[in-house]
Structure formats: structure tokens, C-alpha cells
Coordinates of N, CA and C in Angstrom, one line a residue:
X1 N -9.6 36.6 11.3 CA -9.9 36.5 9.8 C -9.0 35.3 9.3
X2 N -9.6 34.4 8.5 CA -8.9 33.3 8.0 C -8.4 33.5 6.6
X3 N -7.2 33.0 6.3 CA -6.6 33.1 5.0 C -6.3 31.7 4.5
X4 N -7.3 31.1 3.8 CA -7.2 29.7 3.4 C -6.0 29.5 2.5
X5 N -5.5 30.5 1.8 CA -4.3 30.3 0.9 C -3.1 30.0 1.7
X6 N -3.1 30.2 3.0 CA -1.9 29.9 3.8 C -2.0 28.5 4.5
X7 N -3.0 27.8 4.3 CA -3.1 26.4 4.9 C -2.1 25.5 4.2
X8 N -1.4 24.7 5.0 CA -0.5 23.7 4.5 C -1.2 22.7 3.7
X9 N -0.5 22.3 2.6 CA -1.0 21.2 1.8 C -0.6 19.8 2.4
X10 N -1.5 18.9 2.4 CA -1.2 17.6 2.9 C -0.7 16.7 1.8
X11 N 0.3 16.0 2.1 CA 0.9 15.0 1.1 C 0.0 13.8 1.0
X12 N 0.0 13.3 -0.2 CA -0.8 12.1 -0.5 C 0.0 10.9 0.1
X13 N -0.5 10.2 1.0 CA 0.2 9.1 1.7 C 0.2 7.8 0.9
X14 N 1.1 6.9 1.2 CA 1.2 5.6 0.5 C -0.1 4.8 0.9
X15 N -0.5 4.0 -0.1 CA -1.6 3.1 0.2 C -1.2 1.8 0.9
X16 N 0.1 1.7 1.3 CA 0.6 0.5 1.9 C -0.2 0.2 3.2
X17 N -0.6 -1.1 3.3 CA -1.3 -1.6 4.5 C -0.4 -2.6 5.3
X18 N 0.8 -2.8 4.9 CA 1.7 -3.7 5.6 C 1.6 -5.1 5.1
X19 N 0.9 -5.4 4.1 CA 0.9 -6.8 3.5 C 1.7 -6.7 2.2
X20 N 3.0 -7.0 2.4 CA 3.9 -6.7 1.3 C 4.4 -8.0 0.6
X21 N 3.5 -8.5 -0.3 CA 3.8 -9.7 -1.0 C 3.2 -9.6 -2.4
X22 N 3.9 -9.9 -3.4 CA 3.5 -9.8 -4.8 C 2.7 -11.1 -5.2
X23 N 1.6 -10.9 -5.9 CA 0.9 -12.1 -6.5 C 1.5 -12.5 -7.8
X24 N 1.0 -13.5 -8.4 CA 1.6 -14.0 -9.7 C 1.6 -12.9 -10.8
X25 N 0.7 -12.0 -10.8 CA 0.6 -10.9 -11.8 C 1.6 -9.8 -11.5
X26 N 2.2 -9.8 -10.3 CA 3.2 -8.8 -9.9 C 2.6 -7.7 -9.1
X27 N 1.3 -7.8 -8.6 CA 0.7 -6.8 -7.8 C 0.8 -7.2 -6.4
X28 N 1.0 -6.2 -5.5 CA 1.1 -6.4 -4.1 C -0.3 -6.8 -3.6
X29 N -0.3 -7.8 -2.7 CA -1.6 -8.3 -2.2 C -2.2 -7.3 -1.2
X30 N -1.5 -6.4 -0.7 CA -2.0 -5.4 0.2 C -2.5 -4.1 -0.5
X31 N -1.7 -3.6 -1.4 CA -2.0 -2.3 -2.0 C -2.3 -2.3 -3.5
X32 N -2.0 -3.4 -4.1 CA -2.2 -3.6 -5.6 C -1.3 -2.8 -6.5
X33 N -0.2 -2.3 -5.9 CA 0.8 -1.7 -6.7 C 1.8 -2.7 -7.2
X34 N 2.5 -2.4 -8.3 CA 3.6 -3.3 -8.7 C 4.9 -2.9 -7.9
X35 N 5.9 -3.7 -8.0 CA 7.1 -3.4 -7.4 C 7.7 -2.1 -7.8
X36 N 7.6 -1.9 -9.1 CA 8.1 -0.6 -9.7 C 7.3 0.6 -9.2
X37 N 6.0 0.5 -9.1 CA 5.2 1.6 -8.6 C 5.5 1.8 -7.1
X38 N 5.7 0.8 -6.3 CA 6.1 1.0 -4.9 C 7.4 1.7 -4.8
X39 N 8.4 1.3 -5.6 CA 9.7 2.0 -5.6 C 9.6 3.4 -6.1
X40 N 8.8 3.7 -7.0 CA 8.7 5.1 -7.6 C 7.7 6.0 -6.8
X41 N 6.9 5.5 -5.8 CA 5.9 6.2 -5.1 C 6.3 7.6 -4.6
X42 N 7.4 7.6 -3.9 CA 7.9 8.8 -3.2 C 8.3 9.9 -4.3
X43 N 8.7 9.5 -5.5 CA 9.1 10.4 -6.5 C 7.9 10.8 -7.4
X44 N 6.8 10.2 -7.2 CA 5.6 10.6 -8.1 C 5.1 12.0 -7.6
X45 N 4.5 12.7 -8.6 CA 3.8 13.9 -8.3 C 2.5 13.6 -7.6
X46 N 1.9 14.6 -6.9 CA 0.6 14.4 -6.2 C -0.4 14.0 -7.2
X47 N -0.4 14.6 -8.4 CA -1.4 14.2 -9.5 C -1.3 12.8 -9.9
X48 N 0.0 12.3 -10.0 CA 0.1 10.9 -10.4 C -0.3 9.9 -9.2
X49 N 0.0 10.3 -8.0 CA -0.4 9.5 -6.8 C -1.9 9.5 -6.8
X50 N -2.5 10.6 -7.0 CA -4.0 10.7 -6.9 C -4.6 9.8 -8.0
X51 N -4.1 9.8 -9.2 CA -4.5 9.0 -10.3 C -4.5 7.5 -9.9
X52 N -3.4 7.1 -9.3 CA -3.3 5.7 -8.8 C -4.3 5.4 -7.8
X53 N -4.5 6.3 -6.8 CA -5.4 6.0 -5.7 C -6.8 6.0 -6.1
X54 N -7.2 6.8 -7.0 CA -8.6 7.0 -7.4 C -9.0 6.1 -8.6
X55 N -8.1 5.7 -9.4 CA -8.4 5.0 -10.6 C -7.7 3.7 -10.8
X56 N -6.4 3.7 -10.8 CA -5.6 2.5 -11.1 C -5.8 1.4 -10.1
X57 N -5.5 1.7 -8.8 CA -5.6 0.7 -7.8 C -6.9 0.1 -7.5
X58 N -8.0 1.0 -7.5 CA -9.3 0.4 -7.3 C -9.7 -0.5 -8.5
X59 N -9.3 -0.2 -9.7 CA -9.6 -1.1 -10.8 C -8.9 -2.5 -10.7
X60 N -7.7 -2.4 -10.2 CA -7.0 -3.7 -9.9 C -7.6 -4.5 -8.8
X61 N -8.0 -3.8 -7.8 CA -8.6 -4.5 -6.6 C -9.9 -5.2 -7.0
X62 N -10.7 -4.6 -7.9 CA -11.9 -5.2 -8.3 C -11.8 -6.2 -9.4
X63 N -10.6 -6.3 -10.0 CA -10.4 -7.3 -11.1 C -10.2 -8.7 -10.6

């Protein structure tokens, strides 16, 4: 018998792809985060990280 409420939650990982250089706008060329966002990433809630991964960073990438 399975108890899904006991499954471990997975942490939202960093979007870093190892290309760590900021463009003239201050966005990383690899993950599109600012230096401040990179520094704060580990302290962000899962909800905030999810917001960045699903909305903020894709919008920057397509701009």
C-alpha cells in the first residue's frame, strides 16, 4: 500500500548551466539571472524559485 504523503519533496534546482558571465543589462548569459538573484537563490522559497523558472527567466530569455 502506497502512502503518497510520505514521498520526499524534491528541491527546485538552480538554472545554472555553467556559463557565468553577465551581459551589459546585468543578466547572466547562461541562466538569465542577475547577480543579486544568483546570490539569493539558495535563500529563496520554492514558490519564488518556481516563479523565476516558469515566468521571469523565460521572459528574459525571449527578450
